[in-house]
Coordinates of C-alpha atoms in Angstrom, one line a residue:
X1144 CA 12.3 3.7 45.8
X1145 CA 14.3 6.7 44.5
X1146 CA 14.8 9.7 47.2
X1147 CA 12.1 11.9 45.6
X1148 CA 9.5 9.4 46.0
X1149 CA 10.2 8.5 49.4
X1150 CA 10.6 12.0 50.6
X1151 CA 7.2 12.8 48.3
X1152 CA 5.9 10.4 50.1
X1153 CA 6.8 10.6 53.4
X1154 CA 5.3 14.8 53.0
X1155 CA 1.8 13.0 51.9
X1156 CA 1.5 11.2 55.3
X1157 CA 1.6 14.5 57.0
X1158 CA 0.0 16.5 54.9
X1159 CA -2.7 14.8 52.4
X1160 CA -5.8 16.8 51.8
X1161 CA -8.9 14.9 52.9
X1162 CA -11.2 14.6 50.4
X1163 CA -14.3 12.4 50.3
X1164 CA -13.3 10.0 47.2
X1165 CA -9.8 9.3 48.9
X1166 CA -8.8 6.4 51.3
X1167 CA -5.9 8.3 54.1
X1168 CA -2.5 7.9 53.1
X1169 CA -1.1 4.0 53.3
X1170 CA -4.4 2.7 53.6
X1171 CA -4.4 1.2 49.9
X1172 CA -6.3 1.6 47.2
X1173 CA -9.8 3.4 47.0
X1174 CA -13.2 2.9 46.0
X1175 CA -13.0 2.4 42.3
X1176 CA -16.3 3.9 41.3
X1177 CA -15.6 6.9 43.7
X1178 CA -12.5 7.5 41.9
X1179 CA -14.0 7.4 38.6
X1180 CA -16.2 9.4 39.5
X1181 CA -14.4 12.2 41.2
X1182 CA -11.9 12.3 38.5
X1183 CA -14.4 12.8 35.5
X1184 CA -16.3 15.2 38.2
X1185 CA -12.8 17.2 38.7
X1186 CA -11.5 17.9 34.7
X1187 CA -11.7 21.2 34.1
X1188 CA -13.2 21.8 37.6
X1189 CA -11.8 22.3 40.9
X1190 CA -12.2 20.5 43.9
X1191 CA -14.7 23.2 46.2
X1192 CA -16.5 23.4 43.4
X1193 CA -16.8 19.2 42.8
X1194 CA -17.5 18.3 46.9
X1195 CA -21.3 19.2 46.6
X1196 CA -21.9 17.6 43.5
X1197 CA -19.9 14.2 44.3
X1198 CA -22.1 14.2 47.7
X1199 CA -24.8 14.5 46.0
X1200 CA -24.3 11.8 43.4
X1201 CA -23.1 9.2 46.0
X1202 CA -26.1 9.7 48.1
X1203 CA -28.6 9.7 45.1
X1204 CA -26.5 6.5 43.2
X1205 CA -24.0 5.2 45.7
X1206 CA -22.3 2.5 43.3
X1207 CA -22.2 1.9 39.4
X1208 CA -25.0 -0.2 39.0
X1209 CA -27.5 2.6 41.0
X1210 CA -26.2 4.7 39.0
X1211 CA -26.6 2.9 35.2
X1212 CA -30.3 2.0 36.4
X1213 CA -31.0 5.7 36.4
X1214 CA -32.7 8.1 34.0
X1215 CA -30.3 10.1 31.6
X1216 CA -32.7 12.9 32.4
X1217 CA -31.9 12.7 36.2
X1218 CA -28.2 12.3 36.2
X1219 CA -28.0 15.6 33.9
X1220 CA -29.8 17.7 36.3
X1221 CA -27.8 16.7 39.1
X1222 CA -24.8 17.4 36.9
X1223 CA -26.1 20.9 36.0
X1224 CA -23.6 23.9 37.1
X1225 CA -21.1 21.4 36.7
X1226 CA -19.9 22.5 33.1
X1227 CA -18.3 20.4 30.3
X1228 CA -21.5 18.5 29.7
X1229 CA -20.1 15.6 27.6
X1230 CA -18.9 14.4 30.7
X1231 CA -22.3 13.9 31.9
X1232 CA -23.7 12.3 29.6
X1233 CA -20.4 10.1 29.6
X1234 CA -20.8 9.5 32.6
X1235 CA -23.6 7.5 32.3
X1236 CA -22.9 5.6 29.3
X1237 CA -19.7 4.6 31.4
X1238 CA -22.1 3.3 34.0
X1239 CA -23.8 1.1 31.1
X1240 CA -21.3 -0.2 29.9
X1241 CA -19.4 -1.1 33.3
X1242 CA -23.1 -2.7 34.7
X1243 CA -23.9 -4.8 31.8
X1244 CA -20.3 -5.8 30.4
X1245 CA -18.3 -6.0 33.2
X1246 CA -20.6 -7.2 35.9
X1247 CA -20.7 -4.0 38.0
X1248 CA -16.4 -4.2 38.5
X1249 CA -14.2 -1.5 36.6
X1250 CA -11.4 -2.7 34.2
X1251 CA -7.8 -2.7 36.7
X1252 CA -5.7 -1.8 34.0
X1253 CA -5.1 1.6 31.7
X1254 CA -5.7 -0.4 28.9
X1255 CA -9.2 -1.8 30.1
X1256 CA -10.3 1.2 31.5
X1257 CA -9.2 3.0 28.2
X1258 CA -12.2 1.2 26.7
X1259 CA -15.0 3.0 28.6
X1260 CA -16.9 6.3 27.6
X1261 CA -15.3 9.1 28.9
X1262 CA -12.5 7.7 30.1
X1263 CA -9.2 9.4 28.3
X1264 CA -5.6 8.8 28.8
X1265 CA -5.0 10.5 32.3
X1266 CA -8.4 9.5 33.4
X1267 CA -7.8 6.1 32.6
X1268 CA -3.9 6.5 34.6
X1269 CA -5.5 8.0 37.5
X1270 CA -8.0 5.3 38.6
X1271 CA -5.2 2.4 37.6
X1272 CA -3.2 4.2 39.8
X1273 CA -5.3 5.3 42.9
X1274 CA -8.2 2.7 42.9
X1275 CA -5.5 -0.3 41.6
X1276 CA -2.4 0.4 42.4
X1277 CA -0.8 0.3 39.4
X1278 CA 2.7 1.6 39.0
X1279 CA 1.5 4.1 36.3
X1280 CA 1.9 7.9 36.1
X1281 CA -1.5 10.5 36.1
X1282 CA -0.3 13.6 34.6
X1283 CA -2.4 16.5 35.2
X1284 CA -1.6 19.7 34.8
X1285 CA -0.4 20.0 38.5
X1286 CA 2.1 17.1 37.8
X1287 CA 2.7 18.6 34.5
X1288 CA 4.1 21.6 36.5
X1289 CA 5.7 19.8 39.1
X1290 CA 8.0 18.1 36.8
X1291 CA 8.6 21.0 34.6
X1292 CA 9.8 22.6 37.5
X1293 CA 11.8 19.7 38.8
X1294 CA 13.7 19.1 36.0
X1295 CA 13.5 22.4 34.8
X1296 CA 12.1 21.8 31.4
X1297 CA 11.9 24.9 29.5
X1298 CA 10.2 24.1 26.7
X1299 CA 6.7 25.3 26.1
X1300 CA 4.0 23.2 26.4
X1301 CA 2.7 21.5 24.6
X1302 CA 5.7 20.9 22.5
X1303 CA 7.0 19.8 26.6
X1304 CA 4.7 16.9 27.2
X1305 CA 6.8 14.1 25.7
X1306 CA 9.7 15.0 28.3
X1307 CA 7.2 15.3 30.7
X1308 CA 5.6 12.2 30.1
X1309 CA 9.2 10.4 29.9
X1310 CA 10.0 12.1 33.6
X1311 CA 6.4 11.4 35.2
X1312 CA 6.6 7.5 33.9
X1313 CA 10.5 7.6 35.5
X1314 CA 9.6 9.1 38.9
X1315 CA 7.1 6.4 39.5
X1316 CA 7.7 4.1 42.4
X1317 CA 6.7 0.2 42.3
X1318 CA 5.5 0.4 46.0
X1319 CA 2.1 3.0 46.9
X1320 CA 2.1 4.3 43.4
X1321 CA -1.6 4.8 44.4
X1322 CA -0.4 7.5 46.8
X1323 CA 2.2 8.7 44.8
X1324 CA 0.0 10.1 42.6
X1325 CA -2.2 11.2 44.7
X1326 CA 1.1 13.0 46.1
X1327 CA 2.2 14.9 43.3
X1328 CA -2.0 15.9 42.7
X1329 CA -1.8 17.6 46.0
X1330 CA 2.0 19.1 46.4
X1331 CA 1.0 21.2 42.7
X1332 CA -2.4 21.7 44.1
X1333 CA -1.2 23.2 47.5
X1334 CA 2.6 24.1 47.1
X1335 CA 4.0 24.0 43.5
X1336 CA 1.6 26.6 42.8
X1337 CA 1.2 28.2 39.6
X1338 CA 2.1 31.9 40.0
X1339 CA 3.9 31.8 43.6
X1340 CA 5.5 28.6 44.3
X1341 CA 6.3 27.9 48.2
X1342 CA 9.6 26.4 47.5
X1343 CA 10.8 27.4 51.5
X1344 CA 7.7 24.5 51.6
X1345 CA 8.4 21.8 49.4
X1346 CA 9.8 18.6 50.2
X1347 CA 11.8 18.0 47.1
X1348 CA 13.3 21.7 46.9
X1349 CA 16.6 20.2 47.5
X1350 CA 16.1 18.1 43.9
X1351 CA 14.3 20.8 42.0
X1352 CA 16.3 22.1 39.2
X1353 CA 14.2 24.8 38.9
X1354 CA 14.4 26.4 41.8
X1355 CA 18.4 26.1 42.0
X1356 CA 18.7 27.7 38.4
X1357 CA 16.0 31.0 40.0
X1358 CA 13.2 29.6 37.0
X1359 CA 10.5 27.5 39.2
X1360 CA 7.8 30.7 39.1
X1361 CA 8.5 30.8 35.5
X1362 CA 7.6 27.2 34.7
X1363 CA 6.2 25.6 33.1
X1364 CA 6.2 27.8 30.0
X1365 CA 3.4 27.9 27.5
X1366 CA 2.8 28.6 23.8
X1367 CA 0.5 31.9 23.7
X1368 CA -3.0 30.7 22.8
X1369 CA -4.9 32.9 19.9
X1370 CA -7.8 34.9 21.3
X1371 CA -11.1 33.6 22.2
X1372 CA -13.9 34.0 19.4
X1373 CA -17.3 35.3 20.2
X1374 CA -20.2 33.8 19.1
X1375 CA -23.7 35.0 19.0
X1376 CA -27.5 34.0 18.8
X1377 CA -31.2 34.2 20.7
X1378 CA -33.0 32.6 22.8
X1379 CA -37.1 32.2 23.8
X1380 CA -38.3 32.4 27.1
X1381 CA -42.2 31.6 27.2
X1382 CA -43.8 32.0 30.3
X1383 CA -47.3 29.8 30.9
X1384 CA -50.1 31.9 32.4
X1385 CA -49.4 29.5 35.8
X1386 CA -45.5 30.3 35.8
X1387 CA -43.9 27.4 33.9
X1388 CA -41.5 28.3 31.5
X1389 CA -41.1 26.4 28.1
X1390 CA -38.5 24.0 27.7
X1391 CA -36.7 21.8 25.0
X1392 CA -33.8 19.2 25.6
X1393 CA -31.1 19.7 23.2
X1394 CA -30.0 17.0 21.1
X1395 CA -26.9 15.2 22.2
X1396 CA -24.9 16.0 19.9
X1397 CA -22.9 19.3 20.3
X1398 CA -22.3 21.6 23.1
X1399 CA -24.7 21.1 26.2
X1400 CA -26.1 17.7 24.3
X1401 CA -28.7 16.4 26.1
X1402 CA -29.4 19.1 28.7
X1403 CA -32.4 21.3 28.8
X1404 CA -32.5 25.0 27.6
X1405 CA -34.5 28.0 25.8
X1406 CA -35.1 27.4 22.5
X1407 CA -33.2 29.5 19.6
X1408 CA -31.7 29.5 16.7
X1409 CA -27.8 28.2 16.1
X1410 CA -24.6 30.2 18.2
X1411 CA -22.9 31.9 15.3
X1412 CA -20.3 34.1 14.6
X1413 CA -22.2 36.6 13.6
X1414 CA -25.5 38.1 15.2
X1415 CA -28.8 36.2 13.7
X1416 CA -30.9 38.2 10.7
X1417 CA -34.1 38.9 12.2
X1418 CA -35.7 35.7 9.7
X1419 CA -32.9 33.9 11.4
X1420 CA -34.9 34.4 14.7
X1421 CA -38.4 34.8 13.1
X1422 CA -38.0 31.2 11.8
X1423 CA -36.5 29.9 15.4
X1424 CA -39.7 31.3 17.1
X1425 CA -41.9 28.5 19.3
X1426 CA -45.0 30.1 18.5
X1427 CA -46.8 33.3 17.9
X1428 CA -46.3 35.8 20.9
X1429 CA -46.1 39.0 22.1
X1430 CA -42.7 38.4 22.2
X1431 CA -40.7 41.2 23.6
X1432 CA -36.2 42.0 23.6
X1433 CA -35.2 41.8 27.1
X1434 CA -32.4 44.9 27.9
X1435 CA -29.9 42.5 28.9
X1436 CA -28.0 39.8 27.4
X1437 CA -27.1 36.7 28.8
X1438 CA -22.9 36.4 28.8
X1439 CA -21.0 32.9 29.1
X1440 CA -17.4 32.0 28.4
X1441 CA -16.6 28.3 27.4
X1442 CA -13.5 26.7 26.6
X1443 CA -13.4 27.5 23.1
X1444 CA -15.2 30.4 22.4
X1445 CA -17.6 33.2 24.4
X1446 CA -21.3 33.6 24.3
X1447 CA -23.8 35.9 24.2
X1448 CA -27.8 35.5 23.7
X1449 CA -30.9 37.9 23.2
X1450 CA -33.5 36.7 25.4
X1451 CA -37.2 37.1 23.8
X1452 CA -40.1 37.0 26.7
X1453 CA -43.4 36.4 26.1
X1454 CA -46.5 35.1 28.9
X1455 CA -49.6 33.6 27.7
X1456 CA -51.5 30.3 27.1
X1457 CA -49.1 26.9 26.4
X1458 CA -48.0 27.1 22.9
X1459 CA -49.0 24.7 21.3
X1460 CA -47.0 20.9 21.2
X1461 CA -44.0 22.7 23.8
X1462 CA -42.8 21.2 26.9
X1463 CA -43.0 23.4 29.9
X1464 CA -41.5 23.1 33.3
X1465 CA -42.2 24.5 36.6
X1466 CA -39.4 27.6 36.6
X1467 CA -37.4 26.5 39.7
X1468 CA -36.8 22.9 38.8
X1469 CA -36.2 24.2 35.0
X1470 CA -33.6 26.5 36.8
X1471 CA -32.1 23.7 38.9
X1472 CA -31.6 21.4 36.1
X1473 CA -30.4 23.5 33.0
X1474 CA -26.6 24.3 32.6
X1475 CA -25.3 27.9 33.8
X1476 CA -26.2 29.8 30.6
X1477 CA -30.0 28.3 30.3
X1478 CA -30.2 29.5 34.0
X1479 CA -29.1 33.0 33.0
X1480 CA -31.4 33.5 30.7
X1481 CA -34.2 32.0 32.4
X1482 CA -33.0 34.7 35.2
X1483 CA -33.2 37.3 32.9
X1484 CA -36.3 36.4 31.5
X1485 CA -37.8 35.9 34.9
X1486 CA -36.7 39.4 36.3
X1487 CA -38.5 41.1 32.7
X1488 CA -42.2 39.7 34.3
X1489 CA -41.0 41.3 37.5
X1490 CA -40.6 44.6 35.9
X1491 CA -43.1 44.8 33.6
X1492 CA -40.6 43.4 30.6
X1493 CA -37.6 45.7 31.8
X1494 CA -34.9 43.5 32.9
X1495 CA -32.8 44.6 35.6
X1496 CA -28.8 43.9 36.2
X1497 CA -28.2 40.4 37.4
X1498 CA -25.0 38.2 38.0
X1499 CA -23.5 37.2 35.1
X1500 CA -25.2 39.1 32.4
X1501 CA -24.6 43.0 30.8
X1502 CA -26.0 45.7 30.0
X1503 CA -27.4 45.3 26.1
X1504 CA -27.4 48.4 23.9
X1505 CA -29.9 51.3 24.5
X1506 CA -33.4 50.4 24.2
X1507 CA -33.9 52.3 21.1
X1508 CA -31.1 50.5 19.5
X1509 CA -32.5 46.9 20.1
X1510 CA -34.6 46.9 17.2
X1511 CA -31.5 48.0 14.9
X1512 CA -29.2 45.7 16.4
X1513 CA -32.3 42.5 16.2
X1514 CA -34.5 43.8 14.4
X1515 CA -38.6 43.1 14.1
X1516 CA -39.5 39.2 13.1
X1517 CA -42.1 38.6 10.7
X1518 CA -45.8 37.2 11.5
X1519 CA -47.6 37.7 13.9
X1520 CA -47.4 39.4 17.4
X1521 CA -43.3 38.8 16.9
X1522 CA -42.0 42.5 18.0
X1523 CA -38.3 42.1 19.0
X1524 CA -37.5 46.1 18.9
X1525 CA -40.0 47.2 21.4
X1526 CA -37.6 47.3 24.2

């Protein structure tokens, strides 16, 4: 075992965070199914945010095979809040497969698990590594800074990830490679921080390029991403004369597949004609333009919806929900919208400032900006 492992190593003992998918340090490998889970639970997340969810999940479906047995439906709205909803519905195709053609036991190698929905290249490393012990590196981006910083690898990602990669793989040692990586997951999470590394800290300071050349805050360097690009569109919110709101499920392809919403028309690049949102309408209402717009930013691009209220008899052939558990189980920028919605009834059709959303143009501009739908009872400029 090379010097940085062992001292990496002998710093995890002392100082590993406890986290409910984890076995203590030198214990051996973990669950695999709690691994799986937490690591498709923790991309693009962090870990506060996953320990409620993963709780919640393991009590509701404590194993794969509890968990393939149940409804898509359900396993969404737990997910909901969670973000990145391919991973959801992943999820429990992963479950599938694992149940019925693999007899409830994940693959023990990168290459099986490589197989399964959901599971990419890192994924894949990570449970090989932690729930198999496999000598195999999980490069995440706290590794990925880690070993830019150790080596002091100036090149920008992602041009750097080959020499990362070629480093990682190197560094990886044949004995508790299961904690290794666990290792280099928590000294990036908690000390190789991104802005303001505590190199005084660290127990490989003494090996780390970067801080001996002055360049470890710099590091690892990245290629300027372009900016951001807006998108734009409306959604219906259609209240029941006993408070449940309507409801669709989206279809599973494309963003938010498969998870419950507000109906509209499509998130473009430009703001929908009023036809556009005429032709998206559920049903004739007195549907009214709240003041505020519900705001989200996802990976790729930013988002910002209208929200058209309206109470009255079920429309005819729509799904409704009571509001709550529609709240609970749609993703974060149903459930601003719903909010919004909600607060217009509250205030006569006025919507007030909520978390999350802005202030929409004056109310004598809505009608420019949206514009009046044709047929009947569609007003969109009245607010």
């Amino acid at each position: 075992m090379s010097r940085i492992a062992a001292d990496l190593l002998a710093w995890y003992d002392r100082n590993a965070r406890v986290l409910p998918w984890r076995t203590p340090p030198g214990a051996g490998p973990a669950d695999p199914y709690r691994v799986w889970l937490s690591e498709i639970m923790l991309q693009q997340t962090v870990v506060a945010t996953v320990k409620p969810y993963f709780g919640r999940f393991t009590t509701l479906w404590p194993d794969v095979v509890t968990l393939a047995a149940a409804p898509r439906e359900a396993v969404l709205a737990e997910w909901a809040g969670l973000g990145y909803y391919a991973r959801a519905r992943n999820l429990h195709a992963c479950a599938g497969v694992v149940t019925r053609d693999h007899g409830g036991r994940f693959p023990d190698t990168v290459e099986g698990l490589l197989t399964l929905p959901g599971i990419g290249p890192y994924t894949a490393a990570a449970i090989a590594a932690i729930a198999f012990d496999r000598p195999v590196a999980a490069i995440d981006g706290n590794v990925e800074r880690v070993m830019a910083r150790l080596h002091a690898i100036k090149t920008p990602l992602p041009a750097a990830k080959p020499r990362i990669r070629a480093v990682a793989d190197a560094a990886v040692p044949a004995e508790r490679p299961g904690d290794f990586a666990q290792a280099l997951m928590d000294l990036g999470a908690t000390i190789c921080a991104p802005k303001t590394p505590r190199c005084a800290e660290c127990p490989l300071a003494g090996d780390c390029a970067g801080r001996l050349r002055g360049l470890a805050a710099t590091l690892p360097r990245k290629t300027p991403k372009p900016p951001k690009p807006a998108r734009t569109s409306a959604v219906y919110a259609h209240f029941r004369n006993d408070g449940a709101i309507l409801i669709e499920t989206r279809p599973d392809s494309g963003l938010l597949g498969g998870m419950i919403g507000l109906p509209g028309p499509d998130w473009t690049k430009h703001p929908p004609t009023p036809e556009t949102i005429a032709a998206a309408a559920p049903g004739a209402a007195d549907w009214q333009r709240a003041e505020t717009e519900a705001r989200h930013v996802f990976t790729h691009f930013s988002l910002t919806l209208g929200v058209l209220v309206a109470t009255g008899p079920a429309l005819q052939g729509r799904r409704y929900m009571a509001f709550e558990a529609a709240r609970a189980a749609a993703p974060t920028v149903m459930r601003k919208a719903m909010e919004i919605a909600r607060a217009g009834l509250r205030d006569g059709a006025r919507i007030t400032a909520s978390a999350g959303v802005k202030k929409n143009t004056p109310p004598d501009e809505g009608g420019a900006r949206w514009g009046r739908a044709a047929g009947p009872r569609q007003d969109f400029g009245k607010l």
